[in-house]
XYZ file of C-alpha atoms in Angstrom:
734
model
C 120.388 -0.861 132.359
C 122.590 1.623 134.250
C 125.079 1.717 131.378
C 122.214 2.296 128.938
C 120.904 5.226 130.977
C 124.383 6.764 131.188
C 124.764 6.374 127.437
C 121.421 8.069 126.820
C 122.372 10.956 129.124
C 125.693 11.308 127.327
C 123.939 11.385 123.964
C 121.522 14.010 125.233
C 124.386 16.173 126.488
C 126.153 15.813 123.144
C 122.978 16.876 121.355
C 122.679 19.980 123.538
C 126.254 21.007 122.856
C 126.262 20.039 119.173
C 127.350 22.696 116.722
C 125.345 21.163 113.910
C 122.659 23.323 112.352
C 119.023 22.689 113.235
C 116.923 21.475 110.308
C 113.122 21.391 109.970
C 111.798 19.278 107.114
C 108.221 18.263 106.242
C 108.980 16.850 102.814
C 107.843 20.054 101.103
C 109.919 22.770 102.771
C 113.244 22.659 104.583
C 114.428 25.406 106.951
C 117.912 25.411 108.451
C 118.908 27.504 111.471
C 122.446 28.240 112.587
C 122.780 26.758 116.078
C 125.121 29.465 117.357
C 123.242 32.527 116.060
C 119.691 31.141 115.560
C 119.746 32.775 112.120
C 117.924 31.304 109.156
C 120.746 30.153 106.873
C 118.874 28.023 104.349
C 115.360 27.757 102.962
C 114.719 25.136 100.291
C 111.553 24.347 98.369
C 111.838 20.565 98.253
C 109.368 20.267 95.371
C 111.678 22.194 93.035
C 114.973 21.998 94.938
C 115.261 25.786 94.874
C 117.404 27.459 97.575
C 116.065 30.899 98.431
C 119.032 32.199 100.448
C 122.611 33.026 99.615
C 124.218 30.442 101.893
C 127.653 32.099 101.529
C 126.476 35.423 102.978
C 127.039 36.188 106.648
C 123.962 35.199 108.710
C 122.053 38.019 110.358
C 120.003 38.089 113.546
C 116.331 37.268 113.121
C 115.092 40.210 115.151
C 115.756 43.771 116.252
C 114.086 46.348 118.490
C 113.284 49.932 117.546
C 113.321 52.214 120.612
C 110.608 54.762 121.233
C 113.238 57.468 121.582
C 116.593 57.528 119.809
C 118.503 57.808 123.044
C 116.902 54.806 124.709
C 119.133 51.788 125.285
C 117.788 48.430 124.218
C 118.983 45.121 125.625
C 121.379 43.084 123.506
C 121.425 39.271 123.670
C 124.350 37.558 125.360
C 123.038 34.005 125.126
C 121.489 32.227 122.147
C 119.873 28.810 122.167
C 118.258 26.684 119.468
C 116.176 23.643 120.335
C 114.528 21.227 117.958
C 111.196 20.520 119.634
C 110.133 18.024 116.965
C 110.844 17.215 113.365
C 108.613 20.109 112.331
C 109.218 22.657 115.109
C 112.120 24.596 116.607
C 112.403 26.912 119.576
C 114.793 29.847 119.293
C 115.688 31.923 122.351
C 117.858 34.902 123.142
C 118.745 36.210 126.624
C 120.405 39.384 127.836
C 122.366 40.261 130.969
C 119.447 42.286 132.354
C 116.998 39.343 132.227
C 115.684 40.381 128.806
C 114.394 37.366 126.898
C 112.987 36.747 123.450
C 111.613 33.354 122.462
C 110.466 32.387 118.978
C 108.855 29.231 117.697
C 108.972 28.126 114.088
C 106.828 25.220 112.937
C 106.191 23.676 109.560
C 102.809 22.793 108.150
C 102.119 19.081 108.213
C 102.226 18.847 104.421
C 102.264 22.228 102.673
C 105.447 24.210 101.982
C 104.519 26.754 104.666
C 106.067 27.713 107.997
C 104.490 29.556 110.930
C 106.513 31.916 113.133
C 105.528 33.261 116.551
C 107.518 35.340 119.025
C 107.316 36.512 122.632
C 109.416 39.218 124.255
C 109.668 39.454 128.052
C 111.497 41.255 130.853
C 111.991 44.461 128.903
C 111.140 48.102 129.569
C 107.736 48.612 127.988
C 108.118 52.382 128.060
C 111.080 52.290 125.688
C 110.083 49.907 122.880
C 108.175 51.123 119.807
C 108.653 48.223 117.398
C 109.747 44.618 117.480
C 111.098 43.510 114.122
C 110.551 39.766 113.780
C 111.253 37.948 111.678
C 114.006 39.842 109.912
C 114.738 37.620 106.935
C 118.053 38.364 105.256
C 120.167 37.169 102.338
C 117.195 36.335 100.087
C 118.570 35.925 96.581
C 117.291 38.325 93.935
C 114.879 36.798 91.450
C 115.224 37.095 87.700
C 112.585 39.509 86.340
C 111.598 40.033 89.945
C 108.095 40.989 91.021
C 106.949 42.011 94.481
C 103.254 41.661 95.303
C 101.553 43.839 97.908
C 97.935 43.847 99.044
C 98.069 47.619 98.724
C 94.474 48.745 98.080
C 93.162 46.379 95.373
C 96.593 44.842 94.807
C 99.925 46.171 93.561
C 102.658 44.446 91.583
C 106.124 46.008 91.459
C 108.145 44.690 88.527
C 111.965 44.665 88.629
C 111.865 46.963 91.682
C 115.604 47.147 92.312
C 116.181 48.280 88.727
C 113.482 50.956 88.713
C 113.900 52.325 92.220
C 116.840 53.748 94.149
C 115.355 53.615 97.639
C 116.257 50.546 99.674
C 113.095 50.943 101.742
C 110.730 51.317 98.817
C 107.959 49.131 100.136
C 107.507 50.319 103.695
C 103.783 50.375 104.283
C 101.791 50.939 107.421
C 99.012 48.403 107.797
C 96.508 51.226 107.323
C 96.989 50.920 103.547
C 96.740 47.144 103.331
C 93.500 45.481 102.241
C 94.857 42.117 103.372
C 97.905 40.653 105.116
C 99.505 39.146 102.049
C 102.656 39.758 100.018
C 104.941 37.710 97.809
C 108.255 37.870 95.955
C 108.849 35.840 92.812
C 110.392 35.827 89.344
C 111.429 33.405 86.628
C 112.815 30.896 89.126
C 110.751 27.741 89.784
C 109.813 28.917 93.275
C 108.748 32.217 94.780
C 108.228 33.319 98.372
C 104.780 33.525 99.980
C 104.521 35.916 102.959
C 101.484 36.607 105.153
C 100.167 36.948 108.691
C 97.044 35.318 110.122
C 95.722 38.179 112.230
C 91.959 37.802 112.685
C 91.565 40.865 114.930
C 92.969 43.840 112.976
C 96.153 44.657 114.885
C 98.408 47.415 113.596
C 101.555 46.167 111.881
C 103.779 46.999 108.962
C 106.596 45.555 106.896
C 109.589 46.635 104.912
C 111.547 45.257 101.972
C 115.134 46.377 101.524
C 117.574 45.704 98.697
C 121.293 45.020 99.165
C 122.833 44.616 95.720
C 121.691 41.119 94.669
C 120.141 40.329 98.057
C 116.815 41.193 99.634
C 115.869 41.651 103.290
C 112.313 41.384 104.601
C 111.220 42.863 107.934
C 107.976 42.132 109.745
C 107.349 45.085 112.058
C 105.237 44.262 115.104
C 103.984 47.085 117.321
C 103.676 46.479 121.072
C 101.829 48.611 123.554
C 103.980 51.351 125.051
C 103.613 51.352 128.851
C 106.022 51.374 131.786
C 104.167 48.491 133.449
C 104.323 46.271 130.353
C 107.208 43.826 130.349
C 105.968 41.106 127.998
C 104.630 41.152 124.462
C 103.437 38.406 122.158
C 101.855 39.377 118.827
C 98.428 37.667 118.673
C 99.092 36.335 115.197
C 101.685 34.302 113.328
C 103.983 35.235 110.481
C 103.683 32.808 107.568
C 106.581 32.101 105.245
C 106.522 29.539 102.468
C 107.051 28.474 98.889
C 104.993 29.934 96.058
C 104.554 28.132 92.763
C 103.210 30.610 90.260
C 102.282 34.285 90.421
C 100.013 36.704 92.278
C 96.924 34.595 91.605
C 98.544 31.522 93.159
C 99.419 33.607 96.223
C 95.757 34.631 96.413
C 94.693 30.969 96.354
C 96.912 30.152 99.334
C 95.601 33.145 101.280
C 91.987 32.494 100.257
C 92.014 29.122 102.018
C 92.620 30.875 105.356
C 90.646 34.037 104.606
C 87.333 32.349 103.835
C 87.339 30.735 107.288
C 87.358 34.095 109.095
C 84.401 35.679 110.856
C 84.344 38.656 108.499
C 83.494 36.253 105.664
C 81.094 34.101 107.641
C 79.162 37.218 108.708
C 79.561 39.290 105.524
C 76.607 41.547 104.820
C 76.161 40.481 101.202
C 75.201 36.929 102.176
C 73.633 37.703 105.541
C 70.508 39.276 104.052
C 71.128 42.474 106.036
C 72.257 44.553 103.058
C 69.764 46.931 101.488
C 68.935 45.357 98.125
C 69.531 48.523 96.122
C 73.298 48.113 96.417
C 73.622 44.635 94.848
C 71.001 45.721 92.303
C 73.122 48.722 91.267
C 74.345 48.420 87.661
C 76.486 51.562 87.525
C 77.583 54.383 89.794
C 77.912 58.032 88.854
C 80.392 60.171 90.805
C 79.418 63.829 90.552
C 79.987 66.751 92.888
C 78.477 69.982 94.124
C 74.893 71.210 94.209
C 72.094 68.758 93.547
C 71.493 70.434 90.174
C 74.954 69.224 89.064
C 74.359 65.696 90.329
C 70.861 64.249 90.378
C 69.549 65.418 86.959
C 72.761 64.000 85.472
C 71.994 60.653 87.078
C 68.518 60.746 85.551
C 70.039 61.434 82.137
C 72.500 58.564 82.512
C 69.705 56.226 83.563
C 67.641 57.228 80.529
C 70.619 56.634 78.219
C 71.409 53.188 79.627
C 67.808 52.024 79.653
C 66.982 49.116 81.929
C 69.741 49.841 84.463
C 69.924 50.954 88.070
C 72.050 54.070 88.620
C 73.417 55.012 92.049
C 75.280 58.158 93.003
C 78.446 58.869 94.958
C 78.010 62.503 95.919
C 80.915 64.740 96.964
C 80.878 68.455 97.813
C 77.204 68.537 98.793
C 78.135 69.757 102.265
C 78.565 73.125 103.865
C 82.101 74.501 103.635
C 85.052 73.658 101.375
C 86.164 70.096 100.754
C 89.207 68.844 102.681
C 88.909 71.807 105.019
C 85.636 72.304 106.922
C 85.036 68.715 108.071
C 82.879 67.660 109.915
C 80.783 70.814 109.748
C 78.778 69.305 106.894
C 75.341 70.564 107.861
C 73.291 72.190 106.572
C 74.003 71.378 102.887
C 75.537 74.227 100.909
C 72.318 74.677 98.901
C 70.170 74.669 102.021
C 68.249 71.896 103.723
C 64.939 72.367 101.918
C 66.411 72.327 98.403
C 68.617 69.336 99.199
C 65.857 67.229 100.734
C 63.480 67.988 97.873
C 66.059 66.985 95.230
C 66.924 63.754 97.058
C 63.278 62.742 97.381
C 62.625 63.413 93.691
C 65.602 61.284 92.631
C 64.656 58.404 94.892
C 61.154 58.380 93.416
C 62.882 57.677 90.094
C 64.903 54.816 91.564
C 68.153 56.713 92.015
C 69.950 56.146 95.312
C 72.760 58.289 96.650
C 75.486 58.110 99.300
C 76.886 61.526 100.236
C 80.511 61.900 101.262
C 81.461 62.227 104.944
C 85.018 61.554 106.127
C 85.013 59.047 108.953
C 87.575 60.600 111.329
C 89.033 63.904 110.077
C 88.359 67.319 111.647
C 89.369 70.612 110.095
C 92.068 72.065 112.322
C 91.243 75.651 111.350
C 87.499 75.388 111.917
C 85.710 77.290 114.651
C 84.204 74.036 115.917
C 87.680 72.527 116.427
C 88.494 75.284 118.895
C 85.107 75.656 120.561
C 84.609 71.931 121.162
C 88.133 71.344 122.411
C 88.806 68.707 119.768
C 92.558 68.800 120.381
C 92.169 66.524 123.413
C 90.557 63.839 121.233
C 92.973 63.768 118.295
C 95.245 60.817 117.542
C 98.896 61.359 118.409
C 102.256 60.118 117.211
C 104.840 58.613 119.535
C 106.476 62.053 119.956
C 103.181 63.554 121.119
C 102.413 65.544 117.969
C 99.144 65.087 116.111
C 98.678 63.592 112.644
C 97.579 66.813 110.914
C 97.961 66.830 107.147
C 97.244 69.518 104.550
C 95.211 68.088 101.684
C 93.670 71.369 100.531
C 96.471 73.232 98.729
C 94.243 76.278 98.181
C 93.388 77.152 101.769
C 96.357 75.261 103.278
C 94.210 74.421 106.290
C 94.986 71.028 107.837
C 92.775 68.067 108.518
C 93.476 66.415 111.866
C 92.624 62.732 112.487
C 90.481 62.314 115.585
C 91.089 59.123 117.549
C 88.150 56.954 116.630
C 88.133 55.293 120.060
C 86.743 58.467 121.584
C 83.061 58.461 122.477
C 82.975 62.161 121.597
C 83.817 61.398 117.974
C 81.696 58.270 117.568
C 78.648 60.139 118.831
C 79.435 63.188 116.668
C 79.771 61.169 113.482
C 76.867 58.802 114.070
C 74.706 61.840 114.785
C 75.642 63.351 111.423
C 74.735 60.101 109.690
C 71.458 60.031 111.591
C 70.537 63.446 110.180
C 71.647 62.768 106.606
C 69.804 59.434 106.417
C 66.761 59.854 108.655
C 66.055 63.562 108.127
C 67.480 64.303 104.680
C 66.396 61.020 103.081
C 69.763 59.888 101.685
C 70.202 56.191 100.907
C 73.398 55.819 102.928
C 76.781 57.407 103.564
C 80.170 57.061 101.936
C 82.532 56.946 104.929
C 85.827 58.143 103.485
C 89.069 56.593 104.836
C 87.115 53.974 106.744
C 89.389 51.068 105.831
C 92.442 52.634 107.471
C 94.168 51.443 110.615
C 95.955 54.179 112.522
C 98.075 54.092 115.667
C 97.537 56.512 118.540
C 100.017 57.230 121.332
C 97.753 59.446 123.420
C 97.844 57.931 126.958
C 94.601 59.672 127.953
C 92.306 57.947 125.461
C 91.617 54.755 127.366
C 93.054 52.407 124.750
C 96.427 50.692 124.653
C 99.134 53.189 123.713
C 100.662 52.547 120.298
C 100.100 48.927 119.390
C 96.753 47.175 119.517
C 93.592 46.682 117.502
C 91.585 49.493 119.072
C 91.280 51.465 115.817
C 89.536 48.711 113.895
C 87.369 47.639 116.834
C 86.278 51.219 117.532
C 85.532 51.867 113.885
C 83.289 48.823 113.781
C 81.535 50.001 116.940
C 80.884 53.353 115.294
C 79.419 51.691 112.206
C 77.089 49.610 114.356
C 75.990 52.715 116.245
C 75.101 54.347 112.935
C 73.071 51.270 112.031
C 71.242 51.389 115.359
C 70.253 55.014 114.786
C 69.171 54.436 111.186
C 67.814 50.882 111.394
C 64.409 51.821 110.013
C 65.964 52.985 106.713
C 68.660 50.282 106.470
C 71.253 52.579 104.845
C 74.127 51.449 102.645
C 77.427 52.293 104.333
C 80.534 52.138 102.173
C 84.221 52.814 102.730
C 87.337 53.770 100.815
C 89.630 51.156 99.331
C 89.086 47.679 100.695
C 89.745 46.076 104.053
C 88.960 42.539 105.068
C 88.277 43.373 108.727
C 85.277 45.543 107.741
C 83.439 42.986 105.588
C 80.848 42.078 108.233
C 80.033 45.757 108.843
C 80.398 47.728 105.606
C 78.178 47.121 102.581
C 80.682 48.033 99.899
C 84.143 49.309 99.054
C 85.058 52.167 96.717
C 88.065 50.640 94.927
C 89.725 53.214 92.685
C 92.783 51.249 91.611
C 91.362 50.537 88.167
C 92.227 54.210 87.566
C 95.705 54.124 89.109
C 97.237 56.068 86.213
C 94.629 58.823 86.526
C 95.321 59.043 90.275
C 99.070 58.503 90.500
C 100.555 58.896 87.055
C 103.302 56.692 85.646
C 104.177 54.819 88.828
C 106.389 51.764 89.105
C 103.607 49.484 90.281
C 100.959 47.739 88.218
C 97.526 46.861 89.552
C 96.173 43.338 89.978
C 92.747 42.289 91.327
C 94.210 40.601 94.396
C 91.359 41.503 96.763
C 88.800 40.320 94.193
C 90.670 37.047 93.717
C 90.320 36.337 97.438
C 87.003 37.890 98.446
C 84.853 38.368 95.323
C 81.357 37.128 95.977
C 81.580 38.072 99.651
C 82.108 41.829 99.279
C 80.845 44.394 96.784
C 83.583 46.502 95.240
C 82.593 49.442 93.086
C 83.984 52.412 91.279
C 86.941 54.052 89.620
C 87.868 57.587 88.564
C 87.120 56.866 84.928
C 85.750 59.858 83.063
C 86.047 61.991 79.962
C 86.286 65.493 81.442
C 88.850 67.716 83.110
C 88.810 67.717 86.943
C 85.990 69.453 88.855
C 86.454 72.422 91.188
C 84.698 73.075 94.502
C 82.699 76.302 94.419
C 83.737 76.884 98.035
C 87.409 77.116 97.073
C 89.063 80.427 96.070
C 87.705 81.525 92.693
C 91.127 82.628 91.404
C 92.405 79.054 91.236
C 89.553 77.656 89.212
C 90.789 76.303 85.876
C 88.915 77.542 82.783
C 88.628 73.934 81.550
C 86.857 72.685 84.705
C 84.561 69.747 83.824
C 84.891 70.248 80.075
C 85.712 67.407 77.689
C 89.257 66.091 77.701
C 91.017 65.769 74.321
C 89.995 62.652 72.392
C 93.488 61.161 72.654
C 92.657 60.197 76.267
C 89.579 58.173 75.292
C 91.501 54.897 75.302
C 92.519 55.448 78.918
C 88.866 55.741 79.874
C 88.074 52.501 78.043
C 91.014 50.768 79.763
C 89.700 51.775 83.194
C 86.236 50.497 82.388
C 87.680 47.261 80.988
C 89.566 46.563 84.210
C 86.484 47.228 86.300
C 84.424 44.923 84.085
C 86.737 41.909 83.998
C 87.497 42.227 87.719
C 83.816 41.925 88.549
C 83.415 45.315 90.257
C 80.413 47.604 89.874
C 81.325 50.220 87.223
C 81.357 53.982 87.659
C 81.686 57.095 85.550
C 82.955 60.328 87.061
C 81.799 63.888 86.362
C 79.122 62.831 83.905
C 76.970 65.316 81.980
C 74.730 64.970 78.912
C 77.373 66.675 76.771
C 79.728 63.768 77.563
C 77.278 61.319 76.011
C 76.943 63.505 72.931
C 80.616 64.398 72.606
C 82.074 60.916 73.198
C 79.493 58.506 71.727
C 81.934 55.614 71.146
C 83.078 55.580 74.760
C 79.555 55.837 76.123
C 78.319 53.014 73.856
C 81.249 50.906 75.075
C 80.382 51.651 78.692
C 76.731 50.800 78.017
C 77.719 47.411 76.567
C 79.876 46.567 79.588
C 77.101 47.597 81.972
C 74.578 45.443 80.106
C 76.922 42.436 79.968
C 77.655 42.676 83.687
C 73.942 42.882 84.464
C 73.248 39.842 82.274
C 75.998 37.748 83.906
C 75.811 39.089 87.435
C 75.748 35.578 88.913
C 79.408 35.408 87.899
C 80.586 39.016 87.811
C 79.127 39.958 91.192
C 78.610 36.702 93.050
C 81.083 34.335 91.390
C 84.529 33.109 92.416
C 87.453 34.493 90.439
C 89.500 31.817 88.706
C 92.816 31.891 86.900
C 92.437 34.170 83.865
C 92.763 32.657 80.383
C 96.239 32.765 78.884
C 96.038 34.949 75.808
C 98.524 34.419 73.011
C 98.619 38.166 72.346
C 97.072 41.038 74.270
C 98.181 43.556 71.599
C 99.956 45.828 74.084
C 100.077 49.358 72.689
C 101.396 52.706 73.846
C 98.514 55.041 74.646
C 98.118 58.598 75.876
C 97.321 58.802 79.579
C 96.687 61.661 81.926
C 97.149 62.072 85.661
C 94.584 64.432 87.136
C 94.568 66.452 90.327
C 92.146 68.905 91.838
C 94.849 70.883 93.647
C 97.709 71.538 91.203
C 96.310 74.527 89.294
C 97.425 76.928 92.021
C 101.106 75.981 91.771
C 101.442 74.315 88.363
C 98.940 76.252 86.263
C 97.411 72.971 85.114
C 95.246 70.218 86.527
C 96.374 67.407 84.188
C 99.771 65.793 83.638
C 100.058 63.826 80.360
C 102.281 60.784 79.850
C 102.394 57.684 77.699
C 102.137 54.073 78.786
C 102.107 50.667 77.125
C 98.921 48.804 78.074
C 97.053 45.712 76.786
C 94.256 46.128 74.287
C 92.606 42.864 75.382
C 91.476 42.104 78.963
C 90.129 38.862 80.370
C 88.976 37.033 83.489
C 87.446 33.693 84.483
C 84.673 32.952 86.971
C 82.789 30.067 88.561
C 79.202 30.477 89.758
C 77.388 28.542 92.467
C 76.283 25.869 89.961
C 79.918 25.293 88.916
C 79.351 26.828 85.521
C 82.321 28.711 84.112
C 82.373 32.136 82.483
C 85.221 33.746 80.555
C 84.903 37.509 80.092
C 86.876 39.343 77.388
C 86.913 42.925 76.245
C 88.771 44.870 73.575
C 89.541 48.543 74.263
C 90.965 49.152 70.787
C 88.718 50.664 68.137
C 89.861 47.894 65.791
C 88.736 44.274 65.830
C 91.321 41.838 67.238
C 91.920 38.114 66.987
C 91.262 36.606 70.391
C 93.408 33.506 70.859
C 93.673 31.935 74.305
C 94.140 28.723 76.275
C 92.599 27.454 79.518
C 93.375 24.558 81.846
C 90.342 22.283 81.569
C 91.316 20.236 84.626
C 91.823 23.276 86.849
C 88.469 24.674 85.770
C 86.743 21.303 86.150
C 85.475 21.337 82.578
C 84.598 18.022 80.941
C 82.373 16.594 78.237
C 79.236 17.399 80.243
C 79.618 21.138 79.532
C 78.189 23.081 76.598
C 79.866 26.287 75.470
C 77.812 29.389 74.706
C 79.544 32.350 73.045
C 77.546 35.515 73.643
C 74.533 33.306 74.341
C 74.814 31.127 71.217
C 75.419 27.401 71.779
C 78.516 25.925 70.133
C 79.031 22.403 68.861
C 81.549 20.038 70.421
C 83.023 19.587 73.891
C 85.154 22.109 75.835
C 88.587 22.676 74.313
C 91.821 23.892 75.884
C 92.312 26.572 73.211
C 90.084 28.902 71.201
C 90.465 31.525 68.515
C 87.741 34.008 67.562
C 87.467 37.644 66.527
C 86.377 40.329 68.976
C 85.074 43.652 67.699
C 86.640 46.953 68.613
C 85.331 48.574 71.802
C 83.330 45.463 72.629
C 83.020 42.570 75.048
C 82.707 38.847 74.410
C 81.437 36.190 76.807
C 82.260 32.468 76.827
C 79.959 30.537 79.163
C 80.365 26.825 79.874
C 77.104 25.430 81.249
C 76.906 22.108 83.056
C 74.397 19.846 81.303
C 73.900 17.736 84.446
C 72.404 20.497 86.568
C-alpha cells in the first residue's frame, strides 16, 4: 500500500511538471493550450476535422490590460500555470511579482461544439485599469471568401474584409451599437467560428477584429469599474467560442436558443398584453416632418389611398427650436400648443396615431437652458474627464451633449416632457431617439460605478417605467432607435432603418442581414426604413440660405428601384413598412412604386400571423436572384452647406428577387417572395422539407389558391414585375 501511495504521488508530481499541452475534448470540439504560456494553440472542429489556428505561428498571450492613462504601469505576469480540472475544463492562471493575479476558466459544453470562458483579475490597482482584454484569440487562419458577421443594428455582414479594407481595426465597436452579443467569422471552409457573450444584464463591453496578413486576431474587451479601492474584477458573463456550420442564419439559431430563455423575452410587451393595440395593428408608418399641416393631412391621404389599412406617424421637427440643436427645449410646439393639439385630436379621430420625436439623453450645449440649469454637472464623461459632445447640426455647429441617464435630474426632466406630450397634447406615444445605446460614464460624482457597469441600461429602463407611471391612463407606445435586446420588456417597438443602409451610408463594405429578426421576430415589433421617393427635407428652423431648392421634390425616376428594394427587404424580413416624406404628389408622380408598396402592405396585413408574429426560418434557396446593377443614392440633410448637394449617387449590384420563410404558431409554413424588377421573372427555388417539418399532411396554397400534390423540395413559377407571391403550407391535421 505504501509503495502504491508513493507511486501515485510521483505520478501526480510528474503531471504537475509535465510539459505536455493541455487538451479539452468533448467529442465535438477540441481546444489545446500551451502548458508554458497558457496560450490557445489549437482549436479543432471534430465534426469536420477543421483546424482553425495556424499551429506554426508563435503563440500569443490570452489577455492584456489597457491602462487608464498612457503612463500608468501595469503588472506583467512572471508565473503561468495551466491545470486540467476535468476532461472538459481547464484553469489558467497568471501571477505577477506584485501579487497581481489573473485566473481564467475554460469549459466545454457537454455535447455541443461550444466553449465557455470566464476570467477574474485580482490584486491590481483599480484606479489604473480601463480595459481587460480577454480572451485575445490570435493566429486564426483566414477563411476563403471570408465573411464577418456583426449584430450591428439589424445585422451586418462584411464580405472579404481584408481585401476591401486597409484598417487592421476595422470592426471595433462599442457595445452601444450592438443589438445583440453575437458575431461570427466564416467562409468556404467546412467550419466557421461562432462568438458571443451571455450577458443578461446589459454590461458595457466591446470587441475588435484585427488582420495580420493571412491571420486574424479577435479581442474581447471587458470594462471594469475604475476605483482606487477596487482590486478585483470578474465580468458577470461568459465569452462563448465555438464551431459554426453554415452562415449568419445558423449563428442566429445557436444564439436564439440562449436568447429566448432571457427575461427580456419572457416579459416582452408584445406577448404580455401591456402593449397598446394600435401598434401591432399598424399596417404602415409614414415618416414626415415639420408643422402638422405637412404631416397629418398627408397621413390621411395615404390612408385613403391604401384603403383598409392602419397608418401611424413618426413625427420629427414638430418641436420648438432647430433639430439636433435645441434639445430638450421641445415645448411648446413650433406651431403653438393650440394648433398642435387640435391637429393631433383630429387625426386620432380618423384612426391615425403618432409618436413625436424626442431624443432620450441629449442636451443642446449652446442652449440657454444648458447654462441656466447647470446641466454640465450631469453630463456623461470620458475617462479623461471631457464630455461626449458631438456636432450633428452642420448648419449651426452647436453641439449636443449626452446627459448621464443615471441622473435623477435628467430622468425627471425627460419623463415630464413625455407626460406633457402624451397627457396634455394627446399624442399616442413618443419616439425616444438613441434609446438602445449603452454609454460609459467616468464621472465619479454621479453615484454609479465609474466606467464599467450596467448602470446605463438599468437607468434607461427606470426612466421608461417612470414615463409609463406618469402616462398609465393613456398607455402610450414608446419606441426606440435601432434594436436592443435588453429593452424588449420595456419598449414597444424598434425603428430599424437598416433596410435603407445605402440611403443612409452609401456604398459601404457591409451588407445587411435580418439577424435581429432571425432571433427575436415574434417577440419584438420592428418597423421602418428611410425609403422614399423625394429629395431630403429641410428644417424650417435652420438657416434659410442652406435650404436646397429641390427640398422634398421628386427624385429622378432612376432611383425608383432603390425604393422598391428597401420596401422588399422590409417586407420579407417581417418588419412594419414605412414611407418617408410622403405627399399626394408622390402617389401621382410615382404610381408604379406606390402600387407596389400597397401590394406589400396588403400582403403583410393578410399574413400577419407569420410576418409579424411568426418565427423566421431559413430562407428558400433561389436558383437565380437576377442580381442587377441599379442606381442608388445616399441622402443627407446636412451636406448642402459644404457640398452644394444633398444626394450622392452611386451604383450597386443588388438582387431583383427577395425571399423569406416563416412558421406560425400552428406550425404552418409561409414562403414570401417579391420581385423589385418591372419585368416578370422565373422564380425557381428549393427548400429543405425535413428542416421545415413539411410532410404529406400539408397542402400548398399559392396566393390563396390550393395546389394539387404533396409538398416538394423544389418549385418553379413566374412572378410578375413589382409584385409579391406567397406560398403557404397549411397543416391538414390542425
